[in-house]
CSV table of C-alpha atoms and ligand atoms in Angstrom, one decimal:
chain,number,residue,atom,x,y,z
A,1,MET,CA,25.5,-0.5,10.5
A,2,THR,CA,27.0,-3.5,8.2
A,3,ARG,CA,25.1,-5.8,6.3
A,4,ALA,CA,26.1,-8.3,9.0
A,5,ASP,CA,24.5,-6.1,11.4
A,6,ILE,CA,21.2,-6.0,9.5
A,7,GLU,CA,21.0,-9.7,8.7
A,8,ALA,CA,21.2,-10.2,12.5
A,9,LEU,CA,18.0,-8.5,12.8
A,10,VAL,CA,15.8,-11.0,11.1
A,11,GLU,CA,15.7,-14.7,12.3
A,12,ASP,CA,14.1,-17.4,11.0
A,13,ASP,CA,11.0,-17.1,13.6
A,14,ARG,CA,11.6,-13.7,15.1
A,15,VAL,CA,12.5,-10.3,14.4
A,16,HIS,CA,14.5,-7.8,16.4
A,17,ARG,CA,12.8,-4.5,18.1
A,18,ASP,CA,15.5,-2.4,16.2
A,19,LEU,CA,13.3,-3.0,13.2
A,20,TYR,CA,10.6,-0.6,14.8
A,21,LEU,CA,12.6,1.6,16.9
A,22,SER,CA,15.8,2.7,15.3
A,23,GLU,CA,15.8,5.8,13.5
A,24,GLU,CA,19.0,5.2,12.2
A,25,LEU,CA,17.6,1.9,10.5
A,26,PHE,CA,14.9,3.9,9.0
A,27,ALA,CA,17.3,6.3,7.4
A,28,LEU,CA,19.1,3.3,5.9
A,29,GLU,CA,15.4,1.9,5.0
A,30,GLN,CA,14.6,4.7,3.0
A,31,ARG,CA,18.1,4.8,1.3
A,32,HIS,CA,18.0,1.0,0.4
A,33,PHE,CA,15.0,-1.0,1.2
A,34,PHE,CA,12.2,1.6,-0.1
A,35,ALA,CA,14.7,2.7,-3.3
A,36,ASN,CA,14.6,-1.0,-4.2
A,37,THR,CA,11.2,-2.1,-4.0
A,38,TRP,CA,8.4,-1.2,-6.2
A,39,ASN,CA,6.2,1.3,-4.5
A,40,PHE,CA,2.4,2.0,-5.4
A,41,ALA,CA,2.3,5.8,-6.1
A,42,GLY,CA,-1.2,6.6,-7.2
A,43,HIS,CA,-4.2,5.7,-9.5
A,44,ALA,CA,-4.4,6.9,-13.3
A,45,SER,CA,-8.3,8.1,-12.2
A,46,GLN,CA,-6.4,10.8,-10.1
A,47,LEU,CA,-5.1,12.6,-13.3
A,48,PRO,CA,-7.8,12.5,-15.8
A,49,ASN,CA,-6.3,15.5,-18.0
A,50,ALA,CA,-3.3,16.8,-19.4
A,51,GLY,CA,-1.4,18.5,-17.0
A,52,ASP,CA,-3.0,16.7,-14.0
A,53,PHE,CA,-0.2,15.8,-11.5
A,54,ILE,CA,0.0,14.4,-8.0
A,55,THR,CA,2.7,14.8,-5.6
A,56,VAL,CA,4.0,11.6,-3.4
A,57,THR,CA,7.3,11.2,-1.5
A,58,ILE,CA,8.7,7.6,-1.7
A,59,ALA,CA,12.1,6.7,-0.2
A,60,GLY,CA,12.2,10.1,1.1
A,61,GLN,CA,12.5,11.7,-2.1
A,62,PRO,CA,9.7,14.1,-3.4
A,63,LEU,CA,8.0,13.0,-7.0
A,64,LEU,CA,5.6,13.9,-9.2
A,65,LEU,CA,3.0,11.8,-11.7
A,66,VAL,CA,1.9,14.0,-14.5
A,67,ARG,CA,-0.4,13.4,-17.3
A,68,GLN,CA,1.1,14.1,-20.9
A,69,ALA,CA,-0.6,15.8,-23.7
A,70,ASP,CA,-0.4,12.1,-25.3
A,71,GLY,CA,-2.3,10.7,-22.7
A,72,THR,CA,0.6,8.8,-21.0
A,73,VAL,CA,1.6,9.2,-17.4
A,74,ARG,CA,5.4,10.1,-16.3
A,75,ALA,CA,7.1,9.9,-13.1
A,76,LEU,CA,9.6,12.6,-12.7
A,77,HIS,CA,11.6,13.7,-9.4
A,78,ASN,CA,10.1,17.0,-7.9
A,79,ARG,CA,13.2,18.9,-8.0
A,80,CYS,CA,13.9,22.2,-10.3
A,81,ALA,CA,17.2,21.3,-12.1
A,82,HIS,CA,18.5,24.9,-11.0
A,83,LYS,CA,18.4,24.6,-7.5
A,84,GLY,CA,16.3,22.3,-6.1
A,85,ALA,CA,12.9,24.0,-5.6
A,86,GLN,CA,10.0,21.7,-6.0
A,87,LEU,CA,8.0,22.3,-9.1
A,88,ALA,CA,4.8,21.1,-7.1
A,89,THR,CA,4.1,21.6,-3.7
A,90,GLU,CA,0.4,20.8,-3.8
A,91,ALA,CA,-1.1,17.0,-3.3
A,92,CYS,CA,-2.7,17.1,-6.8
A,93,GLY,CA,-3.4,20.0,-9.3
A,94,ASN,CA,-3.0,21.0,-12.9
A,95,THR,CA,0.1,22.8,-13.9
A,96,GLY,CA,-1.0,23.9,-17.6
A,97,ARG,CA,1.1,22.7,-20.3
A,98,PHE,CA,4.5,23.4,-18.5
A,99,PHE,CA,6.0,23.6,-15.2
A,100,ARG,CA,7.3,27.0,-14.0
A,101,CYS,CA,9.5,26.9,-11.1
A,102,PRO,CA,8.2,29.3,-8.3
A,103,TYR,CA,12.0,30.8,-7.5
A,104,HIS,CA,13.6,31.8,-10.6
A,105,ALA,CA,11.1,30.9,-13.3
A,106,TRP,CA,12.8,28.1,-15.2
A,107,THR,CA,10.5,26.1,-17.2
A,108,TYR,CA,9.9,22.5,-18.1
A,109,LYS,CA,7.7,20.5,-20.5
A,110,LEU,CA,5.4,18.0,-19.2
A,111,ASP,CA,8.2,15.2,-19.7
A,112,GLY,CA,10.7,17.3,-17.8
A,113,ALA,CA,12.4,18.4,-20.8
A,114,PRO,CA,13.9,22.0,-20.4
A,115,LEU,CA,11.9,24.8,-21.7
A,116,ALA,CA,13.0,28.0,-21.2
A,117,THR,CA,15.4,29.8,-18.9
A,118,PRO,CA,15.3,33.7,-17.7
A,119,LEU,CA,18.5,35.4,-19.1
A,120,ARG,CA,19.4,33.0,-21.3
A,121,ALA,CA,22.4,35.0,-22.5
A,122,GLY,CA,24.0,34.4,-19.3
A,123,TYR,CA,24.7,30.9,-19.8
A,124,GLU,CA,26.2,31.0,-23.0
A,125,GLY,CA,29.8,29.8,-23.0
A,126,THR,CA,29.0,27.9,-19.6
A,127,ARG,CA,29.1,24.4,-19.0
A,128,LEU,CA,25.1,24.3,-17.9
A,129,ALA,CA,24.0,22.4,-21.1
A,130,GLN,CA,26.5,19.5,-20.8
A,131,CYS,CA,25.7,19.0,-17.2
A,132,GLU,CA,22.9,17.2,-15.1
A,133,SER,CA,21.4,20.8,-14.5
A,134,GLY,CA,20.8,21.4,-18.4
A,135,ARG,CA,18.8,18.3,-18.8
A,136,GLY,CA,15.5,19.3,-17.0
A,137,MET,CA,13.7,17.3,-14.5
A,138,GLU,CA,14.8,14.0,-13.6
A,139,PRO,CA,12.9,10.9,-14.6
A,140,VAL,CA,12.1,8.4,-11.8
A,141,ALA,CA,14.5,5.4,-13.1
A,142,GLY,CA,11.6,2.9,-12.5
A,143,PHE,CA,7.9,3.2,-13.6
A,144,ALA,CA,5.0,0.8,-14.4
A,145,GLU,CA,1.4,1.5,-15.2
A,146,TYR,CA,-0.8,-1.6,-14.6
A,147,ARG,CA,-4.5,-1.3,-15.2
A,148,ASP,CA,-4.6,2.2,-14.1
A,149,PHE,CA,-2.4,1.3,-10.8
A,150,LEU,CA,0.8,3.3,-11.2
A,151,PHE,CA,4.2,2.2,-9.3
A,152,VAL,CA,7.6,3.6,-9.2
A,153,LYS,CA,11.0,2.1,-8.2
A,154,LEU,CA,14.0,4.6,-7.4
A,155,ASN,CA,16.9,2.4,-7.8
A,156,PRO,CA,17.3,0.2,-11.3
A,157,LEU,CA,18.4,-2.8,-9.3
A,158,GLY,CA,16.3,-5.7,-8.9
A,159,PRO,CA,13.4,-7.3,-10.3
A,160,ASP,CA,11.2,-5.4,-13.1
A,161,PHE,CA,7.6,-4.8,-12.2
A,162,GLU,CA,6.3,-7.7,-13.5
A,163,ALA,CA,8.2,-10.0,-11.8
A,164,TYR,CA,8.3,-8.3,-8.4
A,165,CYS,CA,4.6,-8.4,-8.3
A,166,GLY,CA,4.1,-11.8,-9.7
A,167,GLU,CA,0.8,-13.3,-9.1
A,168,LEU,CA,-0.3,-10.4,-6.9
A,169,LEU,CA,-1.3,-8.7,-10.5
A,170,ARG,CA,-4.1,-11.1,-10.7
A,171,VAL,CA,-5.8,-9.4,-7.7
A,172,ILE,CA,-5.6,-6.3,-9.4
A,173,ASP,CA,-7.3,-8.1,-12.2
A,174,SER,CA,-10.1,-9.3,-9.8
A,175,LEU,CA,-10.3,-5.7,-8.5
A,176,VAL,CA,-10.7,-4.2,-11.8
A,177,ASP,CA,-12.8,-6.8,-13.2
A,178,ARG,CA,-15.4,-6.2,-10.6
A,179,SER,CA,-16.5,-3.5,-13.1
A,180,PRO,CA,-18.4,-4.7,-16.0
A,181,ALA,CA,-16.7,-2.1,-18.0
A,182,GLY,CA,-13.3,-2.6,-16.4
A,183,LYS,CA,-13.0,1.0,-15.1
A,184,LEU,CA,-12.4,2.0,-11.2
A,185,ASN,CA,-12.2,5.7,-10.6
A,186,VAL,CA,-11.2,6.9,-7.1
A,187,ALA,CA,-14.1,8.8,-5.3
A,188,GLY,CA,-15.2,9.9,-2.0
A,189,GLY,CA,-12.0,11.7,-1.2
A,190,VAL,CA,-9.1,10.0,0.5
A,191,LEU,CA,-9.0,9.8,4.5
A,192,ARG,CA,-5.4,10.2,5.7
A,193,SER,CA,-3.9,9.6,9.3
A,194,VAL,CA,-0.8,9.7,10.7
A,195,VAL,CA,-0.3,6.8,13.1
A,196,ASN,CA,2.6,6.7,15.9
A,197,CYS,CA,4.2,3.5,14.9
A,198,ASN,CA,6.6,2.2,12.5
A,199,TRP,CA,5.4,1.3,9.4
A,200,LYS,CA,6.2,-2.5,9.4
A,201,MET,CA,4.1,-3.0,12.4
A,202,TYR,CA,1.0,-1.5,10.6
A,203,LEU,CA,1.6,-3.8,7.7
A,204,GLU,CA,2.0,-6.7,9.8
A,205,ASN,CA,-1.6,-6.1,11.4
A,206,ILE,CA,-3.0,-6.2,8.1
A,207,ASN,CA,-2.2,-10.0,8.1
A,208,ASP,CA,-2.9,-10.4,11.9
A,209,THR,CA,-6.4,-12.4,12.0
A,210,VAL,CA,-5.8,-13.3,15.7
A,211,HIS,CA,-6.3,-9.9,17.3
A,212,PRO,CA,-9.9,-8.8,16.3
A,213,VAL,CA,-11.4,-10.9,18.9
A,214,SER,CA,-9.8,-9.1,21.7
A,215,THR,CA,-8.8,-5.8,20.0
A,216,HIS,CA,-12.1,-5.1,18.4
A,217,GLU,CA,-14.1,-6.6,20.8
A,218,SER,CA,-16.0,-3.3,22.2
A,219,ALA,CA,-16.8,-2.6,18.6
A,220,SER,CA,-18.1,-5.8,17.2
A,221,ALA,CA,-20.1,-6.6,21.1
A,222,THR,CA,-21.5,-2.9,20.5
A,223,ALA,CA,-22.8,-4.1,16.8
A,224,ALA,CA,-24.1,-7.2,18.2
A,225,ARG,CA,-26.0,-5.8,21.1
A,226,MET,CA,-27.8,-3.2,18.9
A,227,TRP,CA,-28.7,-6.0,16.6
A,228,ALA,CA,-29.6,-8.1,19.2
A,229,GLY,CA,-33.4,-9.8,18.9
A,230,GLN,CA,-33.7,-9.1,15.1
A,231,PRO,CA,-35.0,-11.9,12.9
A,232,ALA,CA,-32.4,-13.9,11.4
A,233,ASP,CA,-33.6,-12.7,7.9
A,234,ALA,CA,-34.0,-8.8,8.7
A,235,PRO,CA,-32.2,-6.6,6.1
A,236,LYS,CA,-29.0,-5.4,8.0
A,237,PRO,CA,-28.0,-1.9,7.9
A,238,MET,CA,-24.7,-1.4,5.9
A,239,ALA,CA,-22.8,-0.4,9.4
A,240,ILE,CA,-24.2,-3.5,11.0
A,241,GLU,CA,-23.3,-5.9,8.6
A,242,GLN,CA,-19.9,-4.6,8.3
A,243,MET,CA,-19.2,-4.7,12.0
A,244,LEU,CA,-20.7,-8.1,13.0
A,245,PRO,CA,-18.0,-10.2,11.2
A,246,PHE,CA,-15.3,-8.8,13.4
A,247,ALA,CA,-16.7,-10.9,16.2
A,248,GLU,CA,-15.7,-14.3,14.5
A,249,GLY,CA,-13.8,-16.5,16.2
A,250,TYR,CA,-10.4,-17.9,16.0
A,251,ASP,CA,-11.8,-20.7,14.2
A,252,PHE,CA,-13.3,-18.7,11.2
A,253,PHE,CA,-9.8,-16.8,11.0
A,254,ASP,CA,-7.9,-19.7,10.7
A,255,ARG,CA,-10.3,-21.6,8.2
A,256,MET,CA,-10.2,-18.2,5.8
A,257,GLY,CA,-6.9,-19.3,4.5
A,258,GLY,CA,-4.0,-17.2,3.4
A,259,ARG,CA,-1.4,-17.4,0.7
A,260,VAL,CA,2.4,-16.0,0.8
A,261,HIS,CA,4.1,-15.3,-2.6
A,262,PRO,CA,7.7,-14.2,-3.1
A,263,ASN,CA,8.7,-10.6,-2.3
A,264,GLY,CA,6.9,-10.3,1.1
A,265,HIS,CA,3.5,-10.2,-1.0
A,266,SER,CA,0.5,-12.1,0.5
A,267,VAL,CA,-3.4,-13.1,0.0
A,268,LEU,CA,-5.4,-13.2,3.5
A,269,GLY,CA,-8.9,-14.6,3.0
A,270,THR,CA,-7.9,-17.2,-0.1
A,271,LYS,CA,-11.2,-18.9,1.0
A,272,PHE,CA,-13.7,-16.3,2.3
A,273,SER,CA,-13.4,-13.4,4.4
A,274,ILE,CA,-15.1,-11.0,6.9
A,275,HIS,CA,-16.6,-9.3,3.7
A,276,SER,CA,-18.4,-12.5,2.1
A,277,ALA,CA,-21.5,-12.3,3.4
A,278,TYR,CA,-22.4,-9.0,2.3
A,279,GLY,CA,-25.8,-9.1,0.3
A,280,GLN,CA,-25.3,-9.8,-3.7
A,281,LEU,CA,-26.9,-7.8,-6.0
A,282,GLY,CA,-28.9,-9.3,-9.1
A,283,ASP,CA,-28.5,-6.8,-11.7
A,284,TYR,CA,-25.0,-6.3,-10.9
A,285,GLU,CA,-24.1,-10.1,-11.1
A,286,ALA,CA,-26.1,-10.2,-14.6
A,287,ALA,CA,-23.9,-7.2,-15.5
A,288,LEU,CA,-20.7,-8.9,-14.6
A,289,ARG,CA,-22.0,-11.8,-16.6
A,290,ALA,CA,-23.0,-10.0,-19.9
A,291,ALA,CA,-19.5,-8.4,-19.6
A,292,HIS,CA,-17.1,-11.2,-18.4
A,293,GLY,CA,-18.9,-14.4,-19.2
A,294,ASP,CA,-20.0,-16.9,-16.7
A,295,ALA,CA,-17.0,-18.4,-15.5
A,296,ARG,CA,-14.9,-15.0,-15.3
A,297,ALA,CA,-17.9,-13.3,-13.5
A,298,GLU,CA,-18.1,-16.2,-10.9
A,299,GLU,CA,-14.4,-15.9,-10.1
A,300,VAL,CA,-14.5,-12.3,-9.5
A,301,LEU,CA,-17.3,-12.5,-7.0
A,302,THR,CA,-16.0,-15.3,-5.2
A,303,ARG,CA,-12.4,-14.4,-5.3
A,304,ALA,CA,-12.4,-11.6,-2.8
A,305,PRO,CA,-9.5,-11.7,-0.5
A,306,GLN,CA,-9.8,-9.9,2.9
A,307,ASN,CA,-6.5,-8.1,2.3
A,308,ALA,CA,-3.9,-8.6,-0.4
A,309,VAL,CA,-0.7,-7.0,0.0
A,310,ILE,CA,1.8,-5.7,-2.6
A,311,PHE,CA,4.4,-5.4,-0.5
A,312,PRO,CA,5.5,-2.9,0.9
A,313,SER,CA,3.1,0.2,0.4
A,314,LEU,CA,-0.3,-1.2,-0.9
A,315,SER,CA,-3.2,-3.3,0.6
A,316,ILE,CA,-6.1,-4.2,-1.6
A,317,LYS,CA,-9.9,-5.3,-0.6
A,318,CYS,CA,-11.5,-6.4,-3.6
A,319,SER,CA,-15.1,-6.2,-1.7
A,320,PRO,CA,-15.6,-3.6,-0.5
A,321,GLN,CA,-13.4,-1.8,-3.4
A,322,ALA,CA,-10.8,0.0,-1.1
A,323,ILE,CA,-7.3,0.2,-0.8
A,324,ARG,CA,-4.8,1.4,1.7
A,325,VAL,CA,-1.4,3.0,1.3
A,326,ILE,CA,1.3,3.0,3.6
A,327,ARG,CA,3.7,6.0,3.7
A,328,PRO,CA,6.6,5.8,6.1
A,329,LEU,CA,7.5,9.1,7.6
A,330,ALA,CA,10.0,8.2,10.7
A,331,ALA,CA,10.8,5.2,12.7
A,332,ASP,CA,7.6,5.6,14.9
A,333,ARG,CA,5.4,7.5,12.4
A,334,THR,CA,3.6,6.4,9.5
A,335,LEU,CA,0.9,8.2,7.0
A,336,ILE,CA,-1.8,5.8,6.0
A,337,GLU,CA,-4.6,6.7,3.0
A,338,ALA,CA,-7.8,4.8,2.7
A,339,TRP,CA,-9.3,5.3,-0.9
A,340,SER,CA,-12.9,4.1,-2.3
A,341,PHE,CA,-13.3,3.1,-5.7
A,342,ARG,CA,-16.8,3.9,-7.6
A,343,VAL,CA,-17.0,0.8,-10.0
A,344,ALA,CA,-18.1,2.1,-13.4
A,345,GLY,CA,-21.0,0.1,-14.8
A,346,ALA,CA,-21.8,-1.3,-11.3
A,347,PRO,CA,-24.3,0.2,-9.0
A,348,GLU,CA,-23.6,3.0,-6.7
A,349,LEU,CA,-24.0,0.9,-3.7
A,350,LEU,CA,-20.8,-0.6,-4.0
A,351,LEU,CA,-19.1,2.8,-3.9
A,352,GLN,CA,-21.2,3.4,-0.7
A,353,ARG,CA,-20.0,-0.1,0.8
A,354,ALA,CA,-16.3,1.4,0.3
A,355,VAL,CA,-16.6,4.7,1.6
A,356,THR,CA,-18.7,3.4,4.6
A,357,TYR,CA,-16.2,0.6,5.3
A,358,ASN,CA,-13.2,3.0,5.2
A,359,ARG,CA,-15.1,5.7,7.5
A,360,LEU,CA,-16.0,2.7,9.9
A,361,VAL,CA,-13.0,0.9,10.2
A,362,PHE,CA,-9.6,3.0,8.7
A,363,SER,CA,-10.7,6.8,9.2
A,364,PRO,CA,-9.2,8.8,12.0
A,365,MET,CA,-13.1,8.8,13.4
A,366,SER,CA,-13.4,5.0,13.2
A,367,VAL,CA,-14.8,2.6,15.7
A,368,VAL,CA,-12.5,0.3,14.8
A,369,ALA,CA,-8.8,1.8,14.2
A,370,HIS,CA,-8.5,3.2,17.3
A,371,ASP,CA,-8.4,0.3,18.8
A,372,ASP,CA,-5.1,-1.0,16.5
A,373,LEU,CA,-3.7,2.7,17.0
A,374,HIS,CA,-3.9,2.5,21.0
A,375,LEU,CA,-2.1,-0.9,20.7
A,376,PHE,CA,0.6,0.2,17.9
A,377,GLU,CA,1.8,2.9,20.2
A,378,SER,CA,1.6,0.9,23.2
A,379,MET,CA,4.0,-1.7,21.5
A,380,GLN,CA,5.9,1.2,20.3
A,381,ARG,CA,6.7,2.3,23.9
A,382,GLY,CA,6.8,-1.2,25.4
A,383,LEU,CA,9.4,-2.8,23.0
A,384,ALA,CA,11.6,-0.4,24.3
A,385,SER,CA,11.2,-1.9,27.8
A,386,GLY,CA,13.6,-4.8,29.3
A,387,THR,CA,16.2,-7.0,28.1
A,388,ASN,CA,14.0,-9.1,25.5
A,389,PRO,CA,14.7,-7.5,22.5
A,390,TRP,CA,12.7,-9.9,20.3
A,391,VAL,CA,9.3,-9.9,18.7
A,392,SER,CA,7.9,-13.4,18.5
A,393,LEU,CA,6.6,-14.6,14.9
A,394,HIS,CA,6.8,-18.3,16.0
A,395,ARG,CA,3.0,-19.4,15.3
A,396,ASP,CA,2.9,-22.2,12.9
A,397,PHE,CA,6.8,-21.9,11.9
A,398,ARG,CA,8.0,-24.8,10.2
A,399,ALA,CA,11.7,-25.3,8.7
A,400,GLU,CA,10.2,-26.1,5.4
A,401,GLU,CA,8.6,-22.7,4.5
A,402,LEU,CA,12.6,-21.2,4.4
A,403,ALA,CA,12.4,-22.8,0.8
A,404,GLY,CA,10.2,-19.8,0.0
A,405,GLY,CA,7.9,-19.5,-3.0
A,406,VAL,CA,3.8,-19.8,-3.2
A,407,ARG,CA,2.6,-21.2,0.2
A,408,GLU,CA,-1.0,-22.0,1.2
A,409,VAL,CA,-1.4,-21.6,4.9
A,410,ASN,CA,-4.3,-21.4,7.7
A,411,GLY,CA,-5.2,-18.1,8.2
A,412,THR,CA,-3.7,-17.2,11.4
A,413,ASN,CA,-0.4,-18.6,10.4
A,414,GLU,CA,2.4,-15.8,11.3
A,415,LEU,CA,4.1,-17.0,8.0
A,416,LEU,CA,2.1,-14.3,6.5
A,417,MET,CA,4.5,-11.7,8.6
A,418,ARG,CA,7.7,-13.8,8.5
A,419,ASN,CA,7.2,-13.5,4.8
A,420,GLN,CA,7.2,-9.8,4.9
A,421,PHE,CA,10.7,-9.8,7.2
A,422,ARG,CA,12.3,-12.1,4.8
A,423,ALA,CA,11.8,-9.8,1.8
A,424,TRP,CA,12.7,-6.7,3.8
A,425,LEU,CA,15.9,-8.1,4.6
A,426,ARG,CA,16.2,-9.4,0.6
A,427,PHE,CA,15.6,-5.6,-0.6
A,428,MET,CA,17.3,-3.9,2.5
A,429,THR,CA,20.4,-5.8,1.2
A,430,LEU,CA,20.2,-5.9,-2.4
A,431,ASP,CA,22.9,-3.0,-2.9
A,432,LEU,CA,24.7,-3.5,0.0
A,433,PRO,CA,28.3,-4.9,-0.2
A,434,ASP,CA,28.9,-8.4,1.3
E,1,FES,S1,15.3,26.8,-8.3
E,1,FES,FE1,14.1,26.5,-9.8
E,1,FES,S2,14.3,28.3,-11.1
E,1,FES,FE2,15.6,28.5,-9.4
E,2,FE2,FE1,-7.4,-4.3,13.9
């Protein structure tokens, strides 16, 4: 597949079905697109102590992140310099003061430098010390830590981390500043599900405000029926409070507003969101004002988008404090992780909201996600049918938007998705010859 073949798949207002269906394209995405973009790797609170590590696969490559004795975090390729065995195969753990390969017991310091090799004398007079295998574990080319959010980029090409994320870093600020102490900790475990669709289909849906009315009708109508007849001021159980807004109409979702940013990023719900009506907590507000000042506390409480996407791997909710991580596995398989945060210095209720929301809406036993998953699988099959190879992204298309940059739009504007595909094309072809 040449650069021109790839470029022909993304038009101004529609994209080709091969973007979702082609295994060949998926392999190219791993090598080029994912290696050329900054991807979320984990949260520093997963690694509280020296020797703590997490393993993660990005761009098809096994990596590990490990806390050093000096408190910093490093990202390394999870590959023994000898013959390639992985130094850690668990999702997380503590390796102690060094890594020891289970195959022939080569050892490495926490920063990946070689430590010891059995039968050392056998290497005297050989070229080992001068070659890649003598250098130890390979560092990941790009690693960035921003307010405990850890990102990697495998390919040294392309924008640095700050330039890549741009104003989306302010969303991370808003999330972290929900803590009067400026500290979040992952809590409540992680909910992992493998969905049978292309990763782009999932990511696109995060910005799809037209589907809840029809797709999630059974879930929201059930909540509405259960709550029917209650006085308007009756305090709602948490699940009812979280489910009812799914029934809002097209107008609500249109008015909530969205914003697109360079590099495929977006903020949905710039004016309000389905989470805006959650009850406020007096003591918590007072603690935020004391910690950050009135103006910043106000900003943090009101600027809580429904979904902010740091393309292509992270979706953030500021309230409830929850993130989704998107990990592609194959053209038609994607791992989704939903994480909740405990907010230091804030009532435990905030964590309960995040955990409840993740369980209700994003988990395998959710009453909402199965609606989406059914449709994702259905589209994955339906797209292969017939002579029309195109997926329509025409809604609210205007030629001016092709100039790029930051744009404020209505909440149902498919520019939120077109913007992702334009960035996909850019990073997919960044290292391809013309
Ligand atoms: S593969 Fe690791 S020591 Fe041989
Ligand atoms: Fe949905």
